[in-house]
PDB file of C-alpha atoms in Angstrom:
ATOM      1  CA  ARG A  20      17.225  -2.710   5.498  1.00  0.00           C
ATOM      2  CA  LYS A  21      18.273  -5.004   2.646  1.00  0.00           C
ATOM      3  CA  GLN A  22      15.167  -4.585   0.582  1.00  0.00           C
ATOM      4  CA  ILE A  23      15.435  -0.809   1.617  1.00  0.00           C
ATOM      5  CA  VAL A  24      18.955  -0.232  -0.127  1.00  0.00           C
ATOM      6  CA  ALA A  25      17.824  -2.544  -3.097  1.00  0.00           C
ATOM      7  CA  THR A  26      14.981  -0.322  -3.840  1.00  0.00           C
ATOM      8  CA  SER A  27      16.768   2.985  -3.211  1.00  0.00           C
ATOM      9  CA  GLU A  28      19.145   1.844  -5.929  1.00  0.00           C
ATOM     10  CA  LEU A  29      16.521   0.857  -8.180  1.00  0.00           C
ATOM     11  CA  LEU A  30      14.928   3.977  -8.162  1.00  0.00           C
ATOM     12  CA  ALA A  31      18.024   6.249  -7.700  1.00  0.00           C
ATOM     13  CA  ALA A  32      17.967   7.753 -10.958  1.00  0.00           C
ATOM     14  CA  GLU A  33      14.045   8.108 -11.374  1.00  0.00           C
ATOM     15  CA  PRO A  34      12.997  11.662 -10.844  1.00  0.00           C
ATOM     16  CA  PHE A  35      10.688  12.529  -7.984  1.00  0.00           C
ATOM     17  CA  ASP A  36       8.912  15.682  -7.037  1.00  0.00           C
ATOM     18  CA  VAL A  37       7.764  14.605  -3.611  1.00  0.00           C
ATOM     19  CA  ILE A  38       7.700  11.480  -1.343  1.00  0.00           C
ATOM     20  CA  VAL A  39       4.045  10.702   0.235  1.00  0.00           C
ATOM     21  CA  THR A  40       4.390   8.378   2.988  1.00  0.00           C
ATOM     22  CA  THR A  41       2.616   7.254   6.520  1.00  0.00           C
ATOM     23  CA  SER A  42       3.729   7.959   9.818  1.00  0.00           C
ATOM     24  CA  LEU A  43       4.737   4.587  10.661  1.00  0.00           C
ATOM     25  CA  ARG A  44       8.249   3.731  11.216  1.00  0.00           C
ATOM     26  CA  ARG A  45       8.718   0.850   8.384  1.00  0.00           C
ATOM     27  CA  ALA A  46       7.035   3.156   6.041  1.00  0.00           C
ATOM     28  CA  ARG A  47       9.053   6.710   7.060  1.00  0.00           C
ATOM     29  CA  ILE A  48      12.331   4.433   7.184  1.00  0.00           C
ATOM     30  CA  THR A  49      11.775   3.348   3.728  1.00  0.00           C
ATOM     31  CA  ALA A  50      10.903   6.632   2.704  1.00  0.00           C
ATOM     32  CA  ASP A  51      13.759   8.373   3.992  1.00  0.00           C
ATOM     33  CA  GLY A  52      16.405   5.256   2.280  1.00  0.00           C
ATOM     34  CA  ILE A  53      14.774   6.037  -0.900  1.00  0.00           C
ATOM     35  CA  ASN A  54      15.312   9.930  -0.420  1.00  0.00           C
ATOM     36  CA  ILE A  55      19.141   9.956   0.023  1.00  0.00           C
ATOM     37  CA  TYR A  56      19.157   9.744  -3.789  1.00  0.00           C
ATOM     38  CA  HIS A  57      16.507  12.430  -4.122  1.00  0.00           C
ATOM     39  CA  GLU A  58      16.599  14.793  -1.253  1.00  0.00           C
ATOM     40  CA  VAL A  59      12.946  15.860  -1.907  1.00  0.00           C
ATOM     41  CA  PRO A  60      10.097  17.065   0.549  1.00  0.00           C
ATOM     42  CA  VAL A  61       8.611  13.772   2.335  1.00  0.00           C
ATOM     43  CA  VAL A  62       4.965  14.705   3.084  1.00  0.00           C
ATOM     44  CA  VAL A  63       2.885  12.491   5.621  1.00  0.00           C
ATOM     45  CA  ASP A  64      -0.542  11.302   4.723  1.00  0.00           C
ATOM     46  CA  ASP A  65      -1.824   8.842   7.444  1.00  0.00           C
ATOM     47  CA  ARG A  66      -4.504   8.075   5.007  1.00  0.00           C
ATOM     48  CA  LEU A  67      -2.484   5.455   3.431  1.00  0.00           C
ATOM     49  CA  ILE A  68      -1.698   3.718   6.585  1.00  0.00           C
ATOM     50  CA  GLU A  69      -2.300   0.084   7.046  1.00  0.00           C
ATOM     51  CA  ILE A  70      -5.844  -1.298   8.076  1.00  0.00           C
ATOM     52  CA  ASP A  71      -6.931  -1.264  11.544  1.00  0.00           C
ATOM     53  CA  ALA A  72      -6.599  -4.494  12.552  1.00  0.00           C
ATOM     54  CA  GLY A  73      -8.483  -4.033  16.129  1.00  0.00           C
ATOM     55  CA  LEU A  74      -8.678  -6.949  17.951  1.00  0.00           C
ATOM     56  CA  TRP A  75      -6.231  -9.041  15.526  1.00  0.00           C
ATOM     57  CA  GLU A  76      -2.989  -6.384  16.349  1.00  0.00           C
ATOM     58  CA  GLY A  77      -0.178  -8.070  17.549  1.00  0.00           C
ATOM     59  CA  ARG A  78      -1.598 -11.412  17.418  1.00  0.00           C
ATOM     60  CA  PHE A  79      -0.473 -14.895  15.858  1.00  0.00           C
ATOM     61  CA  LEU A  80      -2.310 -15.697  12.876  1.00  0.00           C
ATOM     62  CA  THR A  81      -3.080 -19.243  13.719  1.00  0.00           C
ATOM     63  CA  ASP A  82      -4.817 -17.830  17.101  1.00  0.00           C
ATOM     64  CA  ILE A  83      -6.740 -15.513  14.963  1.00  0.00           C
ATOM     65  CA  GLN A  84      -7.906 -18.146  12.522  1.00  0.00           C
ATOM     66  CA  ASN A  85      -8.925 -20.346  15.489  1.00  0.00           C
ATOM     67  CA  GLU A  86     -10.716 -17.476  17.733  1.00  0.00           C
ATOM     68  CA  TYR A  87     -12.435 -15.769  14.379  1.00  0.00           C
ATOM     69  CA  PRO A  88     -12.977 -18.332  11.866  1.00  0.00           C
ATOM     70  CA  ALA A  89     -15.970 -16.416   9.923  1.00  0.00           C
ATOM     71  CA  GLU A  90     -14.139 -13.596   9.787  1.00  0.00           C
ATOM     72  CA  PHE A  91     -10.584 -15.050   8.979  1.00  0.00           C
ATOM     73  CA  ASP A  92     -12.392 -17.012   6.020  1.00  0.00           C
ATOM     74  CA  LYS A  93     -13.869 -13.327   4.748  1.00  0.00           C
ATOM     75  CA  TRP A  94     -10.048 -11.761   5.409  1.00  0.00           C
ATOM     76  CA  ARG A  95      -8.763 -14.614   2.826  1.00  0.00           C
ATOM     77  CA  ASN A  96     -11.697 -15.435   0.484  1.00  0.00           C
ATOM     78  CA  HIS A  97     -13.992 -12.584   0.637  1.00  0.00           C
ATOM     79  CA  PRO A  98     -12.093  -9.493   1.165  1.00  0.00           C
ATOM     80  CA  ALA A  99     -14.394  -7.094  -0.121  1.00  0.00           C
ATOM     81  CA  GLU A 100     -16.654  -8.493   3.020  1.00  0.00           C
ATOM     82  CA  PHE A 101     -13.992  -8.101   5.678  1.00  0.00           C
ATOM     83  CA  ALA A 102     -14.145  -5.968   8.988  1.00  0.00           C
ATOM     84  CA  ALA A 103     -11.385  -6.271  11.661  1.00  0.00           C
ATOM     85  CA  PRO A 104     -13.291  -7.352  14.877  1.00  0.00           C
ATOM     86  CA  GLY A 105     -13.027  -3.846  16.702  1.00  0.00           C
ATOM     87  CA  GLY A 106     -10.964  -2.149  13.841  1.00  0.00           C
ATOM     88  CA  GLU A 107     -11.883  -1.461  10.215  1.00  0.00           C
ATOM     89  CA  SER A 108     -13.836  -2.779   7.464  1.00  0.00           C
ATOM     90  CA  MET A 109     -12.072  -3.135   3.863  1.00  0.00           C
ATOM     91  CA  ALA A 110     -14.579  -0.724   2.758  1.00  0.00           C
ATOM     92  CA  ASP A 111     -13.036   1.842   5.040  1.00  0.00           C
ATOM     93  CA  VAL A 112      -9.607   1.378   4.088  1.00  0.00           C
ATOM     94  CA  TYR A 113     -10.978   1.662   0.232  1.00  0.00           C
ATOM     95  CA  GLU A 114     -12.942   4.755   0.764  1.00  0.00           C
ATOM     96  CA  ARG A 115      -9.667   6.580   2.706  1.00  0.00           C
ATOM     97  CA  VAL A 116      -7.187   5.471   0.347  1.00  0.00           C
ATOM     98  CA  GLY A 117      -9.409   6.458  -2.718  1.00  0.00           C
ATOM     99  CA  ALA A 118      -9.474   9.951  -0.959  1.00  0.00           C
ATOM    100  CA  ALA A 119      -5.931  10.373  -0.616  1.00  0.00           C
ATOM    101  CA  ALA A 120      -5.286   9.452  -4.340  1.00  0.00           C
ATOM    102  CA  ARG A 121      -7.843  12.081  -5.419  1.00  0.00           C
ATOM    103  CA  ASP A 122      -6.140  14.753  -3.158  1.00  0.00           C
ATOM    104  CA  ILE A 123      -2.581  13.459  -4.174  1.00  0.00           C
ATOM    105  CA  ILE A 124      -3.412  13.355  -7.905  1.00  0.00           C
ATOM    106  CA  SER A 125      -4.874  17.247  -7.685  1.00  0.00           C
ATOM    107  CA  GLU A 126      -2.109  18.559  -5.304  1.00  0.00           C
ATOM    108  CA  TYR A 127       0.823  17.373  -7.401  1.00  0.00           C
ATOM    109  CA  ASP A 128      -0.791  17.541 -10.859  1.00  0.00           C
ATOM    110  CA  GLY A 129       1.785  17.094 -13.481  1.00  0.00           C
ATOM    111  CA  GLN A 130       4.811  15.777 -10.842  1.00  0.00           C
ATOM    112  CA  THR A 131       6.187  12.670 -10.032  1.00  0.00           C
ATOM    113  CA  VAL A 132       5.109  11.086  -6.612  1.00  0.00           C
ATOM    114  CA  LEU A 133       6.667   8.238  -5.088  1.00  0.00           C
ATOM    115  CA  ILE A 134       3.913   6.851  -2.369  1.00  0.00           C
ATOM    116  CA  VAL A 135       5.161   4.444   0.059  1.00  0.00           C
ATOM    117  CA  SER A 136       2.579   2.716   2.244  1.00  0.00           C
ATOM    118  CA  HIS A 137       1.603  -0.531   3.385  1.00  0.00           C
ATOM    119  CA  GLY A 138       0.162  -4.205   2.277  1.00  0.00           C
ATOM    120  CA  CYS A 139      -3.583  -3.923   2.394  1.00  0.00           C
ATOM    121  CA  ALA A 140      -3.607   0.119   2.025  1.00  0.00           C
ATOM    122  CA  ILE A 141      -1.419  -0.567  -1.438  1.00  0.00           C
ATOM    123  CA  LYS A 142      -3.735  -3.281  -2.447  1.00  0.00           C
ATOM    124  CA  ASN A 143      -7.026  -1.053  -2.181  1.00  0.00           C
ATOM    125  CA  LEU A 144      -5.188   2.017  -3.806  1.00  0.00           C
ATOM    126  CA  MET A 145      -4.229  -0.020  -6.731  1.00  0.00           C
ATOM    127  CA  CYS A 146      -8.067  -1.694  -6.722  1.00  0.00           C
ATOM    128  CA  TYR A 147      -9.149   2.266  -6.561  1.00  0.00           C
ATOM    129  CA  LEU A 148      -6.868   3.322  -9.139  1.00  0.00           C
ATOM    130  CA  HIS A 149      -7.702   0.772 -11.804  1.00  0.00           C
ATOM    131  CA  GLY A 150     -11.022   2.118 -11.552  1.00  0.00           C
ATOM    132  CA  TYR A 151     -12.209  -0.847  -9.909  1.00  0.00           C
ATOM    133  CA  PRO A 152     -15.071  -1.012  -7.324  1.00  0.00           C
ATOM    134  CA  LEU A 153     -14.057  -2.848  -3.835  1.00  0.00           C
ATOM    135  CA  SER A 154     -16.041  -6.010  -4.960  1.00  0.00           C
ATOM    136  CA  ARG A 155     -13.058  -6.657  -7.508  1.00  0.00           C
ATOM    137  CA  ILE A 156     -10.004  -6.587  -4.957  1.00  0.00           C
ATOM    138  CA  GLU A 157      -9.318  -9.861  -5.121  1.00  0.00           C
ATOM    139  CA  GLU A 158      -8.006  -9.595  -8.705  1.00  0.00           C
ATOM    140  CA  ILE A 159      -5.327  -7.114  -7.196  1.00  0.00           C
ATOM    141  CA  PRO A 160      -2.270  -9.083  -5.908  1.00  0.00           C
ATOM    142  CA  LEU A 161      -0.893  -8.498  -2.755  1.00  0.00           C
ATOM    143  CA  GLY A 162       2.863  -7.041  -3.356  1.00  0.00           C
ATOM    144  CA  THR A 163       5.615  -8.379  -1.007  1.00  0.00           C
ATOM    145  CA  ASN A 164       7.603  -5.526   1.009  1.00  0.00           C
ATOM    146  CA  THR A 165       9.121  -3.176  -1.099  1.00  0.00           C
ATOM    147  CA  SER A 166       7.493  -4.049  -4.234  1.00  0.00           C
ATOM    148  CA  VAL A 167       7.496  -1.272  -6.822  1.00  0.00           C
ATOM    149  CA  ASN A 168       4.106  -0.067  -8.921  1.00  0.00           C
ATOM    150  CA  VAL A 169       4.235   2.809 -11.639  1.00  0.00           C
ATOM    151  CA  LEU A 170       1.493   4.674 -12.891  1.00  0.00           C
ATOM    152  CA  THR A 171       0.798   7.635 -14.790  1.00  0.00           C
ATOM    153  CA  THR A 172      -2.786   9.613 -14.499  1.00  0.00           C
ATOM    154  CA  ASP A 173      -4.352  12.356 -16.247  1.00  0.00           C
ATOM    155  CA  GLY A 174      -6.813  13.009 -13.210  1.00  0.00           C
ATOM    156  CA  ARG A 175      -9.181  10.756 -14.203  1.00  0.00           C
ATOM    157  CA  THR A 176      -7.742   7.084 -15.382  1.00  0.00           C
ATOM    158  CA  ALA A 177      -4.570   5.551 -14.413  1.00  0.00           C
ATOM    159  CA  ASP A 178      -2.183   3.743 -17.365  1.00  0.00           C
ATOM    160  CA  PHE A 179       0.166   1.089 -15.176  1.00  0.00           C
ATOM    161  CA  LEU A 180       3.382   0.474 -16.227  1.00  0.00           C
ATOM    162  CA  ILE A 181       4.385  -1.423 -13.902  1.00  0.00           C
ATOM    163  CA  GLU A 182       2.712  -3.508 -10.873  1.00  0.00           C
ATOM    164  CA  ASN A 183       4.277  -5.656  -8.005  1.00  0.00           C
ATOM    165  CA  ASP A 184       7.515  -5.845  -9.509  1.00  0.00           C
ATOM    166  CA  ALA A 185      10.124  -7.350  -7.213  1.00  0.00           C
ATOM    167  CA  GLY A 186      13.042  -8.338  -8.782  1.00  0.00           C
ATOM    168  CA  HIS A 187      14.983  -5.863  -7.266  1.00  0.00           C
ATOM    169  CA  ILE A 188      14.561  -7.997  -4.065  1.00  0.00           C
ATOM    170  CA  SER A 189      14.496 -11.559  -5.597  1.00  0.00           C
ATOM    171  CA  ASN A 190      18.083 -12.291  -4.571  1.00  0.00           C
ATOM    172  CA  ILE A 191      17.758 -11.014  -0.947  1.00  0.00           C
ATOM    173  CA  VAL A 192      17.298 -13.804   1.792  1.00  0.00           C
TER     174      VAL A 192
END
């Protein structure tokens, strides 16, 4: 909650035309918290939702590492090759967030859009918007909760102005 307050205050003076988020509770709460200063439409697009971790959902990381050592190694060291047992592959996530990005760019052409999403989905979205193939996803750092990315796009290429900035939450415990 403190991170949301800090993020909403950081973005209070930024002009947004729309906020696009997922239906997951934490993302909606974050979007609504930021929107208190803007009062713009909030649109749900679940193509931006977090990776479906399948059998890993709700499990402790140490248990996953012990029970699925090969898959865990791919998750950590070769994410482009990762597929969650009973869930999605990283390629699935890359394709769906890429489709969402294309549609958002087309639908809101010339407007300022705030996207609130989730770690793995954002990493894939950043990879896609950099114009990288999924094989280069390891080059994209994973941002912290409420980190901020700012970019402009002409519909074909993206120019990143800020990536994974978390300075606004650096003093929050």
